[in-house]
Short mmCIF file of C-alpha atoms and ligand atoms in Angstrom, two decimals:
data_model
loop_
_atom_site.label_atom_id
_atom_site.label_comp_id
_atom_site.label_asym_id
_atom_site.label_seq_id
_atom_site.Cartn_x
_atom_site.Cartn_y
_atom_site.Cartn_z
CA MET A 1 -20.90 5.14 -19.64
CA ALA A 2 -19.06 8.42 -19.10
CA SER A 3 -17.34 8.32 -22.50
CA GLY A 4 -20.69 7.82 -24.22
CA ALA A 5 -19.30 4.86 -26.11
CA PRO A 6 -20.99 1.46 -26.14
CA THR A 7 -19.57 -1.23 -23.87
CA ALA A 8 -17.71 -3.92 -25.76
CA ASN A 9 -19.66 -7.15 -25.99
CA HIS A 10 -16.62 -9.18 -24.96
CA CYS A 11 -13.21 -8.59 -23.44
CA SER A 12 -10.60 -7.78 -26.10
CA ARG A 13 -8.08 -10.62 -26.22
CA ASP A 14 -5.20 -8.85 -27.91
CA LEU A 15 -4.01 -5.32 -28.67
CA ARG A 16 -5.48 -5.22 -32.17
CA GLU A 17 -8.96 -6.20 -31.01
CA TRP A 18 -8.89 -3.37 -28.48
CA LEU A 19 -7.57 -0.82 -31.03
CA THR A 20 -10.23 -1.91 -33.51
CA HIS A 21 -12.90 -1.35 -30.85
CA LEU A 22 -11.45 2.06 -29.88
CA SER A 23 -11.36 3.09 -33.53
CA ALA A 24 -14.96 1.98 -34.10
CA THR A 25 -16.07 4.10 -31.12
CA ASP A 26 -14.12 7.22 -32.15
CA ARG A 27 -11.51 6.96 -29.41
CA LEU A 28 -8.38 6.38 -31.50
CA GLU A 29 -6.51 9.34 -33.00
CA VAL A 30 -3.70 8.96 -35.52
CA ALA A 31 -0.78 11.40 -35.37
CA LYS A 32 0.89 12.79 -38.46
CA LEU A 33 3.74 10.69 -39.84
CA GLY A 34 7.14 10.94 -38.18
CA LEU A 35 6.70 12.66 -34.80
CA GLY A 36 9.74 12.52 -32.52
CA LEU A 37 10.37 9.65 -30.08
CA LYS A 38 12.06 12.04 -27.66
CA TYR A 39 9.37 13.94 -25.71
CA GLU A 40 7.12 14.83 -28.69
CA LEU A 41 5.22 11.55 -28.72
CA ALA A 42 4.77 11.69 -24.92
CA ALA A 43 3.65 15.33 -25.12
CA VAL A 44 0.87 14.48 -27.56
CA SER A 45 -0.13 11.42 -25.52
CA GLN A 46 -0.30 13.49 -22.34
CA ARG A 47 -2.54 16.12 -23.98
CA LEU A 48 -4.98 13.36 -25.00
CA GLU A 49 -4.63 11.18 -21.90
CA ARG A 50 -8.20 11.65 -20.64
CA ASP A 51 -9.88 11.44 -24.05
CA LYS A 52 -8.22 9.40 -26.76
CA ALA A 53 -5.80 6.64 -27.55
CA VAL A 54 -3.28 7.68 -30.18
CA LEU A 55 -1.25 5.88 -32.84
CA PHE A 56 2.06 7.33 -34.01
CA PRO A 57 3.08 6.05 -37.45
CA GLY A 58 6.74 6.29 -38.44
CA PRO A 59 8.06 7.87 -35.21
CA ASP A 60 11.49 9.36 -36.05
CA GLY A 61 11.17 7.51 -39.35
CA HIS A 62 10.97 4.12 -37.60
CA ALA A 63 8.99 1.44 -39.46
CA VAL A 64 7.16 0.34 -36.29
CA PRO A 65 4.29 2.55 -35.07
CA VAL A 66 3.80 3.39 -31.38
CA VAL A 67 0.47 3.45 -29.55
CA ALA A 68 -0.31 5.19 -26.23
CA ASN A 69 -3.30 5.81 -23.93
CA LEU A 70 -4.93 2.38 -24.17
CA LEU A 71 -6.91 3.36 -21.05
CA ALA A 72 -8.09 6.93 -20.52
CA SER A 73 -10.67 6.58 -17.74
CA ARG A 74 -12.31 4.14 -15.38
CA ALA A 75 -15.14 3.87 -17.90
CA TRP A 76 -12.68 2.55 -20.48
CA ILE A 77 -11.62 -0.15 -18.01
CA GLY A 78 -15.25 -1.23 -17.76
CA ASP A 79 -15.43 -1.25 -21.53
CA CYS A 80 -12.30 -3.37 -21.95
CA LEU A 81 -13.63 -5.90 -19.42
CA ALA A 82 -17.09 -5.80 -21.07
CA VAL A 83 -18.89 -4.67 -17.88
CA SER A 84 -20.28 -1.36 -16.63
CA GLU A 85 -18.03 1.06 -14.76
CA ASP A 86 -19.71 0.10 -11.46
CA GLU A 87 -18.91 -3.57 -11.98
CA VAL A 88 -15.16 -3.39 -12.69
CA ILE A 89 -13.97 -4.26 -9.17
CA GLN A 90 -16.33 -7.20 -8.90
CA ARG A 91 -15.37 -8.49 -12.35
CA TYR A 92 -11.70 -8.24 -11.50
CA GLN A 93 -12.20 -9.99 -8.13
CA ASP A 94 -14.07 -12.81 -9.86
CA ALA A 95 -11.13 -13.29 -12.22
CA VAL A 96 -8.59 -13.38 -9.38
CA ARG A 97 -10.73 -15.95 -7.51
CA ASN A 98 -11.29 -18.09 -10.59
CA PRO A 99 -8.05 -18.08 -12.60
CA VAL A 100 -7.98 -19.84 -15.98
CA PRO A 101 -4.68 -21.64 -16.75
CA TRP A 102 -3.05 -20.82 -20.08
CA VAL A 103 -2.41 -23.37 -22.81
CA GLU A 104 0.79 -23.86 -24.75
CA VAL A 105 0.65 -23.73 -28.55
CA GLU A 106 3.33 -24.64 -31.08
CA ASP A 107 3.69 -21.26 -32.72
CA GLY A 108 2.10 -17.83 -32.78
CA PRO A 109 2.14 -14.55 -34.66
CA VAL A 110 4.49 -12.98 -32.08
CA GLN A 111 7.31 -15.14 -33.46
CA ALA A 112 6.73 -14.35 -37.16
CA VAL A 113 10.00 -12.38 -37.21
CA VAL A 114 13.04 -13.34 -35.09
CA HIS A 115 16.08 -11.09 -34.54
CA ARG A 116 19.03 -12.89 -33.00
CA ASP A 117 21.35 -9.94 -33.65
CA VAL A 118 19.75 -7.59 -31.19
CA ASP A 119 19.89 -3.80 -31.50
CA ILE A 120 16.95 -2.57 -29.45
CA ASN A 121 16.81 1.05 -30.58
CA ALA A 122 17.27 0.05 -34.22
CA GLN A 123 14.64 -2.69 -34.13
CA LEU A 124 12.09 -0.99 -31.86
CA PRO A 125 10.84 2.62 -31.54
CA VAL A 126 11.50 3.20 -27.84
CA PRO A 127 10.37 6.66 -26.67
CA THR A 128 11.81 9.01 -24.06
CA HIS A 129 8.96 10.44 -21.96
CA ASN A 130 9.75 12.88 -19.15
CA GLU A 131 12.32 15.69 -19.11
CA LEU A 132 14.89 14.13 -16.77
CA ASP A 133 14.47 10.47 -17.81
CA SER A 134 17.89 8.94 -18.43
CA GLY A 135 16.86 8.07 -22.01
CA PRO A 136 14.50 5.73 -23.86
CA TYR A 137 12.49 3.32 -21.72
CA ILE A 138 10.29 0.34 -22.42
CA ALA A 139 7.51 1.33 -20.02
CA ALA A 140 4.64 -0.97 -21.03
CA GLY A 141 6.33 -4.37 -21.15
CA LEU A 142 4.94 -7.34 -19.25
CA MET A 143 7.94 -8.93 -17.58
CA ILE A 144 7.42 -12.69 -17.51
CA SER A 145 9.85 -14.72 -15.42
CA ARG A 146 9.99 -18.33 -14.21
CA ASN A 147 10.60 -19.50 -10.68
CA PRO A 148 13.88 -21.40 -11.25
CA LYS A 149 12.85 -23.99 -8.65
CA ASN A 150 9.36 -24.93 -9.83
CA GLY A 151 8.88 -23.29 -13.25
CA ILE A 152 5.82 -21.24 -12.21
CA GLN A 153 5.67 -17.99 -14.12
CA ASN A 154 5.20 -14.47 -12.79
CA VAL A 155 3.88 -11.48 -14.72
CA SER A 156 4.60 -7.88 -13.70
CA ILE A 157 5.58 -4.54 -15.22
CA HIS A 158 8.98 -2.94 -14.59
CA ARG A 159 10.56 0.14 -16.08
CA CYS A 160 13.23 -0.95 -18.57
CA GLN A 161 16.00 1.47 -19.50
CA ILE A 162 17.77 0.87 -22.80
CA SER A 163 21.37 0.72 -21.57
CA GLY A 164 22.97 -0.64 -24.76
CA PRO A 165 22.11 -2.40 -28.03
CA ASP A 166 21.24 -5.63 -26.19
CA ARG A 167 21.24 -4.47 -22.58
CA ILE A 168 18.47 -3.26 -20.31
CA GLY A 169 18.67 -1.70 -16.84
CA VAL A 170 15.64 -2.68 -14.79
CA LEU A 171 14.11 -1.67 -11.44
CA LEU A 172 12.98 -4.78 -9.57
CA LEU A 173 11.28 -3.83 -6.31
CA PRO A 174 11.56 -6.57 -3.66
CA ARG A 175 8.56 -8.55 -4.87
CA HIS A 176 8.13 -11.56 -7.11
CA THR A 177 10.51 -11.04 -10.04
CA TRP A 178 13.11 -9.92 -7.53
CA THR A 179 12.57 -13.09 -5.46
CA TYR A 180 12.99 -15.30 -8.55
CA ALA A 181 16.16 -13.39 -9.48
CA GLN A 182 17.48 -14.02 -5.94
CA LEU A 183 16.73 -17.74 -6.21
CA ALA A 184 18.66 -17.89 -9.50
CA GLU A 185 21.53 -15.79 -8.17
CA GLU A 186 21.96 -18.05 -5.11
CA VAL A 187 23.03 -20.83 -7.45
CA GLY A 188 25.04 -18.45 -9.66
CA GLU A 189 22.56 -18.49 -12.52
CA ALA A 190 20.80 -15.88 -14.62
CA LEU A 191 17.00 -15.57 -14.40
CA GLU A 192 15.27 -16.26 -17.70
CA VAL A 193 12.79 -13.53 -18.59
CA ALA A 194 10.72 -12.16 -21.45
CA ILE A 195 9.52 -8.59 -21.90
CA VAL A 196 6.20 -8.66 -23.74
CA ILE A 197 5.08 -5.47 -25.50
CA GLY A 198 1.69 -4.91 -27.10
CA VAL A 199 -1.07 -6.74 -25.25
CA ASP A 200 -4.72 -5.92 -24.46
CA PRO A 201 -5.62 -3.84 -21.39
CA ALA A 202 -7.01 -6.88 -19.51
CA ALA A 203 -3.56 -8.49 -19.61
CA LEU A 204 -2.00 -5.26 -18.35
CA LEU A 205 -4.53 -5.02 -15.51
CA ALA A 206 -4.04 -8.70 -14.60
CA SER A 207 -0.28 -8.14 -14.28
CA GLN A 208 -0.95 -5.63 -11.49
CA ALA A 209 -2.93 -8.00 -9.25
CA VAL A 210 -1.73 -8.10 -5.65
CA VAL A 211 -1.50 -11.89 -5.33
CA PRO A 212 0.95 -14.24 -3.55
CA LEU A 213 4.27 -15.46 -4.89
CA ASP A 214 3.86 -18.30 -7.40
CA PHE A 215 0.43 -17.11 -8.53
CA ASP A 216 0.73 -16.80 -12.32
CA GLU A 217 -1.01 -13.53 -13.22
CA MET A 218 -1.52 -14.76 -16.81
CA GLU A 219 -4.26 -17.01 -15.38
CA ILE A 220 -6.12 -13.86 -14.32
CA THR A 221 -5.87 -12.64 -17.91
CA GLY A 222 -7.42 -15.93 -19.02
CA ALA A 223 -10.29 -15.43 -16.59
CA LEU A 224 -10.86 -11.85 -17.77
CA HIS A 225 -10.74 -12.99 -21.41
CA GLY A 226 -13.12 -15.85 -20.71
CA ALA A 227 -10.67 -18.16 -22.51
CA PRO A 228 -7.22 -19.62 -21.76
CA VAL A 229 -4.39 -17.43 -23.07
CA GLU A 230 -2.43 -19.19 -25.81
CA MET A 231 1.28 -19.12 -25.02
CA VAL A 232 4.39 -20.02 -27.03
CA LYS A 233 7.84 -20.97 -25.76
CA CYS A 234 10.53 -18.36 -26.31
CA LYS A 235 13.17 -19.09 -28.96
CA THR A 236 16.17 -18.72 -26.61
CA ASN A 237 14.83 -19.70 -23.19
CA ASN A 238 12.02 -21.56 -21.40
CA VAL A 239 9.69 -18.64 -20.71
CA ARG A 240 6.21 -18.89 -22.26
CA VAL A 241 4.74 -15.72 -23.76
CA PRO A 242 1.33 -14.75 -25.20
CA ALA A 243 1.20 -15.94 -28.80
CA ARG A 244 -0.86 -12.92 -29.89
CA ALA A 245 1.36 -10.23 -28.35
CA GLU A 246 3.06 -7.77 -30.69
CA ILE A 247 6.71 -7.91 -29.60
CA VAL A 248 8.85 -10.01 -27.20
CA LEU A 249 12.37 -9.35 -25.92
CA GLU A 250 13.90 -12.60 -24.64
CA GLY A 251 16.67 -12.31 -22.10
CA ARG A 252 18.31 -13.04 -18.75
CA VAL A 253 18.66 -11.06 -15.53
CA LEU A 254 22.42 -11.37 -14.99
CA PRO A 255 23.56 -12.65 -11.57
CA GLY A 256 25.85 -10.40 -9.57
CA VAL A 257 25.66 -7.51 -12.06
CA ALA A 258 24.42 -4.01 -11.16
CA GLU A 259 24.63 -0.96 -13.39
CA PRO A 260 23.18 2.59 -13.27
CA GLU A 261 19.45 2.84 -14.00
CA GLY A 262 17.32 6.00 -13.81
CA PRO A 263 16.19 8.66 -13.28
CA PHE A 264 12.70 7.89 -14.55
CA GLY A 265 9.45 9.90 -14.17
CA GLU A 266 7.17 7.84 -11.92
CA PHE A 267 3.52 7.66 -10.79
CA PRO A 268 3.88 10.10 -7.83
CA GLN A 269 4.76 12.80 -10.44
CA TYR A 270 8.41 12.83 -9.32
CA TYR A 271 11.48 11.04 -10.59
CA GLY A 272 12.79 7.76 -9.27
CA ARG A 273 16.49 8.48 -8.85
CA GLN A 274 19.44 6.77 -10.44
CA ALA A 275 21.02 3.79 -8.68
CA ASN A 276 22.86 0.58 -9.55
CA ARG A 277 20.20 -1.95 -10.40
CA HIS A 278 19.62 -5.30 -12.13
CA VAL A 279 20.68 -5.80 -15.74
CA ILE A 280 18.97 -7.85 -18.45
CA GLN A 281 21.01 -9.27 -21.32
CA VAL A 282 18.68 -9.46 -24.33
CA ASP A 283 19.28 -12.57 -26.47
CA ALA A 284 16.56 -12.19 -29.10
CA ILE A 285 13.66 -10.01 -30.20
CA THR A 286 10.66 -11.62 -31.84
CA HIS A 287 7.61 -9.84 -33.23
CA ARG A 288 4.56 -10.04 -35.44
CA GLU A 289 4.62 -9.03 -39.08
CA ALA A 290 4.15 -5.24 -38.96
CA PRO A 291 4.12 -5.01 -35.13
CA ILE A 292 2.79 -2.15 -32.99
CA PHE A 293 4.81 -0.88 -30.01
CA HIS A 294 2.86 0.16 -26.91
CA THR A 295 4.22 2.78 -24.53
CA ILE A 296 2.91 4.18 -21.23
CA VAL A 297 3.91 7.74 -20.34
CA GLY A 298 5.43 7.59 -16.84
CA GLY A 299 3.09 9.27 -14.34
CA GLY A 300 0.32 9.66 -16.93
CA MET A 301 -3.35 8.68 -16.66
CA GLU A 302 -2.85 5.19 -18.10
CA HIS A 303 -0.03 4.52 -15.62
CA LEU A 304 -2.22 5.61 -12.68
CA LEU A 305 -5.32 3.72 -13.84
CA LEU A 306 -3.39 0.48 -14.26
CA GLY A 307 -2.06 0.78 -10.72
CA GLY A 308 -5.38 1.73 -9.13
CA LEU A 309 -8.05 -0.81 -10.00
CA PRO A 310 -6.13 -4.03 -9.21
CA ARG A 311 -5.13 -2.63 -5.82
CA GLU A 312 -8.70 -1.56 -5.08
CA ALA A 313 -9.94 -5.06 -5.88
CA THR A 314 -7.41 -6.75 -3.61
CA LEU A 315 -7.86 -4.26 -0.77
CA LEU A 316 -11.63 -4.55 -0.90
CA GLU A 317 -11.45 -8.33 -0.72
CA THR A 318 -9.03 -8.33 2.24
CA MET A 319 -10.91 -5.62 4.09
CA GLN A 320 -14.31 -7.25 3.58
CA ARG A 321 -12.89 -10.49 4.95
CA ASN A 322 -11.89 -8.57 8.09
CA ASP A 323 -15.16 -6.66 8.36
CA PRO A 324 -18.24 -7.09 6.14
CA ALA A 325 -19.28 -3.52 7.01
CA VAL A 326 -16.84 -2.39 4.29
CA LEU A 327 -18.93 -1.65 1.17
CA ASP A 328 -16.50 -0.12 -1.31
CA VAL A 329 -13.01 1.38 -1.62
CA HIS A 330 -11.39 3.87 -3.96
CA LEU A 331 -7.79 4.93 -4.53
CA SER A 332 -8.19 8.55 -5.57
CA ARG A 333 -6.51 10.18 -8.58
CA GLY A 334 -5.08 12.99 -6.42
CA GLY A 335 -3.49 10.34 -4.23
CA VAL A 336 -1.80 8.97 -7.39
CA CYS A 337 -4.19 5.98 -7.34
CA ARG A 338 -1.99 4.36 -4.67
CA TYR A 339 -1.45 6.45 -1.55
CA HIS A 340 -4.91 7.77 -0.58
CA LEU A 341 -7.75 5.34 0.05
CA VAL A 342 -11.39 6.21 0.67
CA VAL A 343 -13.51 3.51 2.32
CA ARG A 344 -17.30 3.47 2.39
CA ILE A 345 -18.82 1.54 5.30
CA ALA A 346 -22.14 0.65 6.87
CA LYS A 347 -21.07 1.56 10.39
CA LYS A 348 -22.37 -0.65 13.20
CA GLN A 349 -19.89 -0.01 16.05
CA GLU A 350 -17.98 2.94 17.45
CA GLY A 351 -14.25 2.51 16.83
CA GLN A 352 -14.94 0.35 13.78
CA ALA A 353 -13.56 2.94 11.36
CA LYS A 354 -10.17 2.87 13.09
CA ASN A 355 -9.96 -0.93 12.92
CA ILE A 356 -10.77 -0.68 9.22
CA MET A 357 -7.98 1.88 8.71
CA LEU A 358 -5.46 -0.43 10.36
CA GLY A 359 -6.56 -3.24 8.07
CA ALA A 360 -6.09 -0.97 5.03
CA PHE A 361 -2.57 0.01 6.11
CA ALA A 362 -1.72 -3.66 6.49
CA GLY A 363 -3.33 -4.42 3.11
CA HIS A 364 -0.70 -2.55 1.09
CA TYR A 365 2.36 -0.65 2.28
CA ASP A 366 1.75 2.10 -0.31
CA ILE A 367 -1.38 3.26 1.55
CA LYS A 368 -0.61 6.42 3.44
CA GLN A 369 -3.99 8.03 4.11
CA VAL A 370 -7.36 6.37 4.72
CA ILE A 371 -10.61 8.30 4.93
CA VAL A 372 -13.56 6.27 6.19
CA VAL A 373 -17.01 7.57 5.24
CA ASP A 374 -20.65 6.54 5.62
CA GLU A 375 -22.85 4.90 3.01
CA ASP A 376 -24.28 8.17 1.65
CA VAL A 377 -20.90 9.54 0.46
CA ASP A 378 -19.81 9.14 -3.18
CA ILE A 379 -16.24 7.90 -2.80
CA HIS A 380 -15.48 8.52 -6.49
CA ASP A 381 -16.31 12.23 -6.08
CA PRO A 382 -13.52 14.19 -4.30
CA GLU A 383 -16.01 16.96 -3.34
CA SER A 384 -18.32 14.50 -1.65
CA VAL A 385 -15.40 13.03 0.32
CA GLU A 386 -14.16 16.47 1.35
CA TRP A 387 -17.68 17.38 2.51
CA ALA A 388 -17.71 14.31 4.75
CA VAL A 389 -14.37 15.32 6.29
CA ALA A 390 -15.56 18.91 6.67
CA THR A 391 -18.75 17.96 8.52
CA ARG A 392 -18.15 14.58 10.20
CA PHE A 393 -14.55 14.70 11.40
CA GLN A 394 -12.88 16.25 14.46
CA ALA A 395 -9.09 15.94 14.45
CA ASP A 396 -8.60 15.48 18.19
CA GLN A 397 -10.91 12.45 18.26
CA ASP A 398 -11.15 11.07 14.75
CA LEU A 399 -7.53 11.21 13.57
CA LEU A 400 -5.24 8.19 13.76
CA VAL A 401 -1.49 8.57 13.13
CA VAL A 402 0.91 5.64 13.07
CA SER A 403 4.57 6.67 12.96
CA ASN A 404 7.58 4.89 11.47
CA THR A 405 5.76 2.45 9.24
CA GLN A 406 6.79 1.10 5.85
CA GLY A 407 5.61 3.30 3.00
CA SER A 408 6.28 3.80 -0.68
CA LYS A 409 9.94 4.31 -1.52
CA LEU A 410 8.80 6.61 -4.34
CA ASP A 411 6.99 8.97 -1.91
CA PRO A 412 9.52 11.82 -1.60
CA THR A 413 8.58 12.48 2.03
CA THR A 414 9.61 9.01 3.20
CA THR A 415 13.17 8.37 4.28
CA ASP A 416 15.51 6.46 1.96
CA ASP A 417 14.23 3.05 2.95
CA GLY A 418 10.59 4.09 2.55
CA VAL A 419 9.78 4.70 6.23
CA GLY A 420 6.93 7.13 6.90
CA ALA A 421 3.70 7.72 8.79
CA LYS A 422 0.12 6.56 8.17
CA MET A 423 -2.89 8.81 8.68
CA GLY A 424 -6.49 7.75 9.12
CA LEU A 425 -9.52 10.05 9.19
CA ASP A 426 -12.79 8.78 10.62
CA ALA A 427 -15.39 10.89 8.83
CA THR A 428 -18.35 8.78 9.88
CA ILE A 429 -21.30 10.06 11.89
CA PRO A 430 -21.11 9.10 15.60
CA LEU A 431 -23.70 6.40 16.33
CA ALA A 432 -24.86 8.32 19.42
CA ALA A 433 -25.51 11.53 17.48
CA ASP A 434 -29.12 12.70 17.42
CA GLU A 435 -30.74 12.14 14.08
CA PHE A 436 -31.63 15.76 13.33
CA THR A 437 -28.04 17.04 13.66
CA TYR A 438 -26.95 14.90 10.71
CA THR A 439 -30.10 15.11 8.61
CA VAL A 440 -28.81 16.20 5.21
CA ILE A 441 -30.79 19.07 3.71
CA GLN A 442 -32.73 18.41 0.57
CA VAL A 443 -35.17 20.19 -1.66
CA PRO A 444 -38.13 17.88 -2.26
CA GLY A 445 -38.48 16.94 -5.93
CA ALA A 446 -35.14 18.47 -7.06
CA GLY A 447 -33.96 15.21 -8.54
CA ASP A 448 -37.14 14.56 -10.50
CA ILE A 449 -37.72 17.95 -12.14
CA ASP A 450 -38.05 17.85 -15.95
CA LEU A 451 -36.49 21.19 -16.91
CA ASP A 452 -38.04 21.16 -20.40
CA LYS A 453 -41.49 21.15 -18.78
CA VAL A 454 -40.86 23.96 -16.30
CA LEU A 455 -38.64 26.44 -18.20
CA ASP A 456 -39.93 29.04 -20.69
CA ASP A 457 -37.98 30.10 -23.79
CA LYS A 458 -35.11 32.57 -23.55
CA GLY A 459 -37.06 35.58 -24.86
CA ALA A 460 -39.31 35.58 -21.80
CA ALA A 461 -36.62 37.12 -19.57
CA ALA A 462 -36.44 40.43 -21.51
CA ALA A 463 -40.21 40.85 -21.27
CA ILE A 464 -40.28 40.25 -17.50
CA ILE A 465 -37.36 42.63 -16.91
CA ALA A 466 -39.18 45.24 -19.01
CA GLY A 467 -42.29 45.01 -16.87
CA ASP A 468 -44.44 42.23 -18.29
CA ARG A 469 -46.39 40.75 -15.37
CA ARG A 470 -47.91 37.65 -16.92
CA GLY A 471 -50.94 36.18 -15.30
CA ASN A 472 -51.63 39.40 -13.42
MN1 LIG B 501 3.31 -12.02 -8.92
#
């Protein structure tokens, strides 16, 4: 494993299990008491985002500590799912294919303390992350909602602006929570929701699965955990929440209400702008004894990693169904783990790469660029991918551009409604090419050399430079 730490022997099933494991493997720093919630906490988290998780006790004097950077690399994802880094996509796909329903329990630690007089900023340490953010945001809350028609729950993550003591402004993109809110609004009702803060990374990853409406993502968490998630009913509504979470805000998305939300620093490294958006009335906050508040710095490593892997897993599955020549996919870090996809294929037919690109564009509207490469390219290494483009791609023949498609609304180059172009690069070797032209150079034995056996000690250089001709 890249981090050098041992893989966990089972998937952590709550935040504290994961923090205990991180601490035991020297990946959990603790900040000095009382750092600032505005920018300072995010600044420290950002500096450590590729190396360490970090706990912030007493932020701005608040009794509740904050934790950030639960995931710092792809290797950590493998660790939290108790598999090797190479197996994370497969493990995740298995969980999506074999969901494990949750079970309801009577009570749980997350309801040890109940606040019915809600004052979010007084009761919870909510940080402000990026320079132009409108203020404090709950950025790592699982939003659990119920389909008002059939009671099936949805789990997703939305940015939640603290708009008042018991009021949250929320961005609901037109997906599942938004659909449930529409169904409620059509009959003039509020949508019951819960915002769950402080869960294990598997639950966060499960929430990002690209699955159909009315597929409860908590069942993916159960599959990743290898055990049904225990859920308790909220105190003020019918939503069920993980019993071992740290903190829950219970509330309602108000029908027919829209108030300013944003700006907020987002995954493309730009701000999502302010607009009138949905509003959640918070009716109660429940939490564990001595809870821990998790935050995700907008646009940071953890944010990107959480978005990347679940999309890779879904895209790979869809694309392999279309064409078994697809071997692997990767959403690159430079492409903000969403926009740029690299696909590794075992090419059998000319033109195949372009069909595969079209399938990728259809697989998720966020995908803007697809590079298709042969089996010998390391798709997790940007240099290897660039080498393939440099030596196996000619723009007048191998470039595909599709204009006026739906793209990401957060991509600043799209128009207001997210319309933009798709680009595909076929960087595979033509099947008709003669073998010698594309024979990759190699030095025989380079990979097997034991340097300790073949290198002399450092002092030998001075002697040779001075004229020593050994063996002569
Ligand atoms: Mn969903």
